[in-house]
Coordinates of N, CA and C in Angstrom, one line a residue:
M1163 N 0.8 -1.2 0.0 CA 0.0 0.0 0.0 C 0.9 1.3 0.0
K1164 N 1.9 1.2 0.8 CA 2.8 2.4 0.8 C 3.4 2.6 -0.6
D1165 N 3.8 1.6 -1.3 CA 4.4 1.7 -2.6 C 3.5 2.4 -3.6
T1166 N 2.2 2.1 -3.5 CA 1.2 2.6 -4.4 C 1.0 4.1 -4.1
S1167 N 0.9 4.5 -2.9 CA 0.7 5.9 -2.5 C 2.0 6.7 -2.8
K1168 N 3.1 6.1 -2.7 CA 4.4 6.8 -3.0 C 4.4 7.0 -4.5
K1169 N 4.1 6.0 -5.3 CA 4.1 6.2 -6.7 C 3.1 7.2 -7.2
Q1170 N 1.9 7.3 -6.5 CA 0.9 8.3 -6.9 C 1.4 9.7 -6.6
I1171 N 2.1 9.8 -5.4 CA 2.6 11.1 -5.0 C 3.7 11.6 -6.0
I1172 N 4.6 10.6 -6.4 CA 5.6 11.0 -7.3 C 5.0 11.3 -8.7
K1173 N 4.0 10.6 -9.1 CA 3.3 10.8 -10.4 C 2.7 12.2 -10.4
V1174 N 2.0 12.6 -9.3 CA 1.3 13.9 -9.2 C 2.4 15.0 -9.2
F1175 N 3.5 14.7 -8.5 CA 4.6 15.7 -8.4 C 5.2 16.0 -9.8
L1176 N 5.5 14.9 -10.5 CA 6.1 15.0 -11.8 C 5.2 15.7 -12.8
I1177 N 3.9 15.4 -12.7 CA 2.9 16.0 -13.6 C 2.8 17.5 -13.3
S1178 N 2.8 17.8 -12.0 CA 2.8 19.2 -11.6 C 4.0 20.0 -12.1
I1179 N 5.2 19.4 -11.9 CA 6.4 20.0 -12.4 C 6.3 20.3 -13.9
L1180 N 5.9 19.2 -14.6 CA 5.7 19.4 -16.1 C 4.8 20.5 -16.5
G1181 N 3.6 20.5 -15.8 CA 2.6 21.6 -16.0 C 3.2 23.0 -15.7
L1182 N 3.9 23.1 -14.6 CA 4.5 24.3 -14.3 C 5.6 24.8 -15.3
G1183 N 6.4 23.8 -15.8 CA 7.4 24.1 -16.8 C 6.7 24.6 -18.1
I1184 N 5.6 23.9 -18.5 CA 4.9 24.4 -19.7 C 4.4 25.8 -19.5
I1185 N 3.8 26.1 -18.4 CA 3.2 27.4 -18.1 C 4.3 28.5 -18.1
L1186 N 5.4 28.2 -17.5 CA 6.6 29.1 -17.5 C 7.1 29.3 -18.9
G1187 N 7.2 28.2 -19.6 CA 7.7 28.4 -21.0 C 6.8 29.2 -21.8
M1188 N 5.5 29.1 -21.7 CA 4.5 29.9 -22.4 C 4.6 31.4 -22.0
L1189 N 4.8 31.6 -20.7 CA 4.9 33.0 -20.2 C 6.2 33.6 -20.8
Y1190 N 7.3 32.9 -20.8 CA 8.6 33.4 -21.3 C 8.4 33.7 -22.8
F1191 N 7.9 32.8 -23.6 CA 7.7 33.0 -25.0 C 6.8 34.2 -25.3
N1192 N 5.7 34.4 -24.5 CA 4.9 35.5 -24.7 C 5.6 36.8 -24.3
H1193 N 6.4 36.8 -23.3 CA 7.2 38.0 -22.9 C 8.2 38.4 -24.0
K1194 N 8.9 37.4 -24.5 CA 9.9 37.7 -25.6 C 9.2 38.2 -26.8
T1195 N 8.0 37.7 -27.2 CA 7.2 38.2 -28.3 C 6.8 39.6 -28.1
N1196 N 6.4 40.0 -26.9 CA 6.0 41.3 -26.6 C 7.2 42.3 -26.7
I1197 N 8.3 41.9 -26.2 CA 9.5 42.7 -26.3 C 9.9 43.0 -27.8
Q1198 N 9.8 41.9 -28.6 CA 10.1 42.1 -30.0 C 9.1 43.0 -30.7
K1199 N 7.8 42.9 -30.3 CA 6.8 43.8 -30.9 C 7.0 45.2 -30.5
N1200 N 7.4 45.4 -29.2 CA 7.6 46.8 -28.7 C 8.8 47.4 -29.4
K1201 N 9.9 46.6 -29.6 CA 11.1 47.1 -30.3 C 10.7 47.5 -31.8
A1202 N 9.9 46.7 -32.4 CA 9.5 47.0 -33.8 C 8.7 48.2 -33.9
L1203 N 7.8 48.4 -32.9 CA 6.9 49.6 -32.9 C 7.8 50.9 -32.7
A1204 N 8.7 50.7 -31.8 CA 9.6 51.9 -31.5 C 10.4 52.3 -32.7
T1205 N 10.9 51.2 -33.4 CA 11.7 51.5 -34.6 C 10.8 52.1 -35.7
E1206 N 9.6 51.6 -35.8 CA 8.6 52.2 -36.8 C 8.4 53.6 -36.5
K1207 N 8.2 54.0 -35.3 CA 7.9 55.4 -34.9 C 9.1 56.2 -35.2
R1208 N 10.3 55.7 -34.9 CA 11.5 56.5 -35.2 C 11.6 56.8 -36.7
V1209 N 11.3 55.9 -37.5 CA 11.4 56.1 -39.0 C 10.3 57.0 -39.4
L1210 N 9.1 56.7 -39.0 CA 7.9 57.5 -39.5 C 8.0 59.0 -39.1
Q1211 N 8.8 59.3 -38.1 CA 8.9 60.7 -37.7 C 9.5 61.6 -38.8
Y1212 N 10.2 60.9 -39.7 CA 10.8 61.6 -40.9 C 10.0 61.6 -42.1
E1213 N 8.8 61.0 -42.1 CA 8.0 60.9 -43.3 C 7.7 62.2 -44.0
S1214 N 7.2 63.2 -43.3 CA 6.9 64.5 -43.9 C 8.2 65.2 -44.4
T1215 N 9.3 65.1 -43.7 CA 10.5 65.7 -44.2 C 11.0 65.0 -45.5
L1216 N 10.9 63.7 -45.5 CA 11.3 62.9 -46.7 C 10.4 63.3 -47.9
K1217 N 9.1 63.4 -47.7 CA 8.1 63.7 -48.7 C 8.4 65.1 -49.3
K1218 N 8.6 66.0 -48.4 CA 8.9 67.4 -48.8 C 10.2 67.5 -49.7
E1219 N 11.2 66.8 -49.2 CA 12.5 66.7 -50.0 C 12.3 66.0 -51.3
L1220 N 11.6 64.9 -51.3 CA 11.3 64.2 -52.6 C 10.5 65.0 -53.6
E1221 N 9.6 65.8 -53.1 CA 8.8 66.7 -54.0 C 9.6 67.7 -54.8
K1222 N 10.8 68.0 -54.3 CA 11.7 68.9 -55.0 C 12.2 68.2 -56.3
Y1223 N 12.1 66.9 -56.3 CA 12.5 66.1 -57.5 C 11.3 65.5 -58.2
N1224 N 10.1 65.9 -57.8 CA 8.9 65.3 -58.4 C 8.8 63.8 -58.1
L1225 N 9.2 63.4 -56.9 CA 9.2 62.0 -56.5 C 8.5 61.8 -55.2
G1226 N 7.6 62.7 -54.9 CA 6.8 62.5 -53.6 C 6.2 61.2 -53.4
E1227 N 5.8 60.5 -54.6 CA 5.1 59.2 -54.5 C 6.1 58.1 -54.0
K1228 N 7.4 58.4 -53.9 CA 8.4 57.4 -53.5 C 8.7 57.5 -52.1
T1229 N 7.9 58.2 -51.3 CA 8.2 58.4 -49.9 C 8.3 57.1 -49.2
A1230 N 7.4 56.2 -49.4 CA 7.4 54.8 -48.8 C 8.7 54.1 -49.1
V1231 N 9.2 54.2 -50.3 CA 10.5 53.6 -50.7 C 11.6 54.2 -49.8
L1232 N 11.6 55.5 -49.7 CA 12.7 56.1 -48.9 C 12.6 55.8 -47.4
L1233 N 11.4 55.6 -46.9 CA 11.2 55.2 -45.6 C 11.7 53.8 -45.4
G1234 N 11.5 53.0 -46.4 CA 12.1 51.6 -46.3 C 13.6 51.6 -46.4
I1235 N 14.2 52.4 -47.2 CA 15.6 52.6 -47.2 C 16.1 53.0 -45.9
M1236 N 15.5 54.0 -45.3 CA 15.9 54.6 -44.0 C 15.8 53.5 -42.9
Y1237 N 14.7 52.7 -43.0 CA 14.6 51.6 -42.0 C 15.7 50.6 -42.1
Q1238 N 16.1 50.3 -43.4 CA 17.1 49.3 -43.6 C 18.5 49.9 -43.2
E1239 N 18.7 51.2 -43.5 CA 20.0 51.8 -43.3 C 20.3 52.0 -41.8
S1240 N 19.3 52.5 -41.1 CA 19.6 53.0 -39.7 C 18.6 52.7 -38.7
R1241 N 17.4 52.2 -39.1 CA 16.3 52.1 -38.2 C 15.8 53.4 -37.6
G1242 N 16.2 54.5 -38.3 CA 15.8 55.8 -37.9 C 16.7 56.4 -36.8
E1243 N 17.8 55.7 -36.5 CA 18.6 56.1 -35.3 C 19.8 57.0 -35.8
G1244 N 20.3 57.8 -34.9 CA 21.5 58.5 -35.2 C 21.3 59.8 -36.0
N1245 N 22.3 60.5 -36.2 CA 22.3 61.8 -36.9 C 22.3 61.7 -38.5
D1246 N 22.6 60.5 -38.9 CA 22.7 60.2 -40.4 C 21.7 59.1 -40.7
P1247 N 20.4 59.3 -40.5 CA 19.4 58.2 -40.7 C 19.4 57.6 -42.1
M1248 N 19.8 58.4 -43.1 CA 19.8 57.9 -44.5 C 21.2 57.3 -44.8
Q1249 N 22.1 57.3 -43.9 CA 23.5 56.8 -44.1 C 24.0 57.3 -45.5
S1250 N 23.9 58.6 -45.7 CA 24.2 59.2 -47.0 C 25.6 59.9 -47.0
S1251 N 26.3 59.8 -45.9 CA 27.7 60.4 -45.9 C 28.5 60.0 -47.1
E1252 N 28.5 58.7 -47.3 CA 29.4 58.1 -48.4 C 29.1 58.7 -49.8
S1253 N 27.8 59.0 -50.0 CA 27.4 59.5 -51.3 C 28.0 60.9 -51.5
L1254 N 28.4 61.5 -50.4 CA 29.1 62.9 -50.5 C 30.6 62.7 -50.5
G1255 N 31.1 61.5 -50.5 CA 32.5 61.2 -50.5 C 33.1 61.3 -49.1
L1256 N 32.2 61.2 -48.1 CA 32.7 61.3 -46.7 C 32.8 59.9 -46.1
K1257 N 33.3 59.8 -44.9 CA 33.3 58.5 -44.2 C 31.9 58.2 -43.7
P1258 N 31.6 56.9 -43.4 CA 30.3 56.5 -42.9 C 30.0 57.3 -41.6
N1259 N 28.8 57.7 -41.5 CA 28.3 58.5 -40.4 C 29.0 59.8 -40.1
E1260 N 29.6 60.3 -41.1 CA 30.3 61.6 -40.9 C 29.3 62.8 -40.9
I1261 N 28.2 62.6 -41.5 CA 27.1 63.7 -41.5 C 26.6 63.6 -40.1
Q1262 N 26.5 64.8 -39.4 CA 26.0 64.9 -38.1 C 24.8 65.7 -37.9
E1263 N 24.1 65.9 -39.0 CA 22.9 66.7 -39.0 C 21.8 65.9 -39.8
T1264 N 20.7 65.6 -39.1 CA 19.7 64.8 -39.7 C 19.1 65.4 -41.0
S1265 N 18.9 66.7 -41.0 CA 18.3 67.3 -42.2 C 19.3 67.2 -43.4
L1266 N 20.5 67.3 -43.1 CA 21.5 67.2 -44.2 C 21.6 65.7 -44.7
S1267 N 21.5 64.8 -43.8 CA 21.4 63.3 -44.2 C 20.2 63.1 -45.1
I1268 N 19.1 63.6 -44.7 CA 17.9 63.3 -45.5 C 18.0 64.1 -46.9
E1269 N 18.4 65.3 -46.8 CA 18.6 66.1 -48.1 C 19.6 65.3 -49.0
Q1270 N 20.7 64.9 -48.5 CA 21.7 64.2 -49.4 C 21.2 62.8 -49.8
G1271 N 20.5 62.1 -48.9 CA 20.0 60.8 -49.2 C 18.9 60.9 -50.3
V1272 N 18.1 61.9 -50.3 CA 17.0 62.0 -51.3 C 17.7 62.5 -52.6
K1273 N 18.7 63.4 -52.5 CA 19.4 63.8 -53.7 C 20.0 62.6 -54.4
H1274 N 20.7 61.8 -53.6 CA 21.3 60.6 -54.2 C 20.3 59.6 -54.8
F1275 N 19.2 59.4 -54.1 CA 18.2 58.5 -54.6 C 17.6 59.0 -55.9
A1276 N 17.3 60.3 -55.9 CA 16.8 61.0 -57.2 C 17.7 60.8 -58.3
K1277 N 19.0 60.9 -58.1 CA 20.0 60.7 -59.1 C 20.0 59.3 -59.6
M1278 N 19.9 58.3 -58.7 CA 19.9 56.9 -59.0 C 18.6 56.5 -59.7
Y1279 N 17.5 57.2 -59.3 CA 16.2 56.9 -59.9 C 16.2 57.4 -61.4
K1280 N 16.7 58.6 -61.6 CA 16.7 59.1 -63.0 C 17.6 58.2 -63.8
Y1281 N 18.8 57.9 -63.3 CA 19.7 57.1 -64.1 C 19.1 55.7 -64.4
G1282 N 18.5 55.1 -63.4 CA 17.9 53.8 -63.5 C 16.7 53.8 -64.5
T1283 N 15.9 54.8 -64.4 CA 14.8 54.9 -65.4 C 15.3 55.1 -66.8
D1284 N 16.3 55.9 -66.9 CA 16.9 56.1 -68.3 C 17.5 54.8 -68.8
K1285 N 18.0 54.0 -67.9 CA 18.6 52.7 -68.4 C 17.5 51.6 -68.4
D1286 N 16.3 51.9 -68.0 CA 15.1 51.0 -68.0 C 15.4 49.7 -67.2
V1287 N 15.8 50.0 -65.9 CA 16.0 48.9 -65.0 C 14.9 48.9 -64.0
S1288 N 14.7 47.8 -63.2 CA 13.6 47.7 -62.3 C 13.8 48.6 -61.1
M1289 N 12.7 48.8 -60.3 CA 12.8 49.6 -59.1 C 13.7 48.9 -58.1
D1290 N 13.7 47.6 -58.1 CA 14.6 46.9 -57.1 C 16.0 47.2 -57.4
T1291 N 16.4 47.3 -58.7 CA 17.7 47.7 -59.1 C 18.1 49.1 -58.6
I1292 N 17.1 50.0 -58.8 CA 17.3 51.4 -58.4 C 17.5 51.5 -56.9
I1293 N 16.7 50.7 -56.2 CA 16.8 50.7 -54.7 C 18.2 50.2 -54.3
Q1294 N 18.6 49.1 -54.9 CA 20.0 48.5 -54.6 C 21.1 49.5 -55.0
S1295 N 20.9 50.3 -56.0 CA 21.9 51.2 -56.4 C 22.1 52.4 -55.4
Y1296 N 21.1 52.5 -54.5 CA 21.3 53.5 -53.4 C 22.6 53.2 -52.7
N1297 N 22.8 51.9 -52.5 CA 24.1 51.5 -51.8 C 25.2 51.3 -52.7
M1298 N 25.0 50.7 -53.9 CA 26.1 50.3 -54.7 C 26.5 51.3 -55.8
G1299 N 25.6 52.3 -56.0 CA 26.0 53.3 -57.0 C 25.5 53.0 -58.4
P1300 N 25.8 54.0 -59.3 CA 25.3 53.8 -60.7 C 26.0 52.6 -61.4
G1301 N 27.1 52.2 -61.0 CA 27.8 51.0 -61.6 C 26.9 49.8 -61.5
Y1302 N 26.1 49.7 -60.5 CA 25.2 48.5 -60.3 C 24.1 48.6 -61.4
I1303 N 23.6 49.8 -61.7 CA 22.6 49.9 -62.7 C 23.2 49.6 -64.1
D1304 N 24.4 50.0 -64.3 CA 25.1 49.7 -65.6 C 25.3 48.2 -65.7
F1305 N 25.7 47.5 -64.6 CA 25.9 46.1 -64.6 C 24.6 45.4 -65.0
V1306 N 23.5 45.7 -64.3 CA 22.2 45.1 -64.5 C 21.7 45.4 -65.9
A1307 N 21.8 46.6 -66.4 CA 21.4 47.0 -67.7 C 22.2 46.2 -68.8
S1308 N 23.4 45.9 -68.5 CA 24.2 45.3 -69.5 C 23.8 43.8 -69.7
Y1309 N 23.2 43.2 -68.7 CA 22.8 41.8 -68.7 C 21.3 41.6 -69.0
K1310 N 20.6 42.7 -69.3 CA 19.2 42.6 -69.7 C 19.1 42.0 -71.1
C1311 N 18.1 41.1 -71.2 CA 17.9 40.5 -72.5 C 16.9 41.3 -73.4

């Protein structure tokens, strides 16, 4: 009789530990998911704060409809952080992050994008190619255009 009750107690104990482990695992996973969502929302807010500035700058080149594209580039380049959110220092011949003024970064980033956009449309390449040329420069457009069938 003692063996049976000991076995039952051990069984209940192990099931309780397993249940507790499952609950703690679920809570941990939920917590990690919430942290990731909060980080994503914070990043989105940082990038979206520049939407009107980007649009205004793009309109100087009649490219206001490309605002979402530039927001995407900014998201990829810097997540909206720092003083050079467009990471456009290098397009001025400077070292990375040498631009220390957000407005200059956006102005230069839009100017560079507009230049790549015009060159890419003249060469009849895809928007994906134009976006990639933001980082790689006009040589990438030439490369893609030379392999078009």
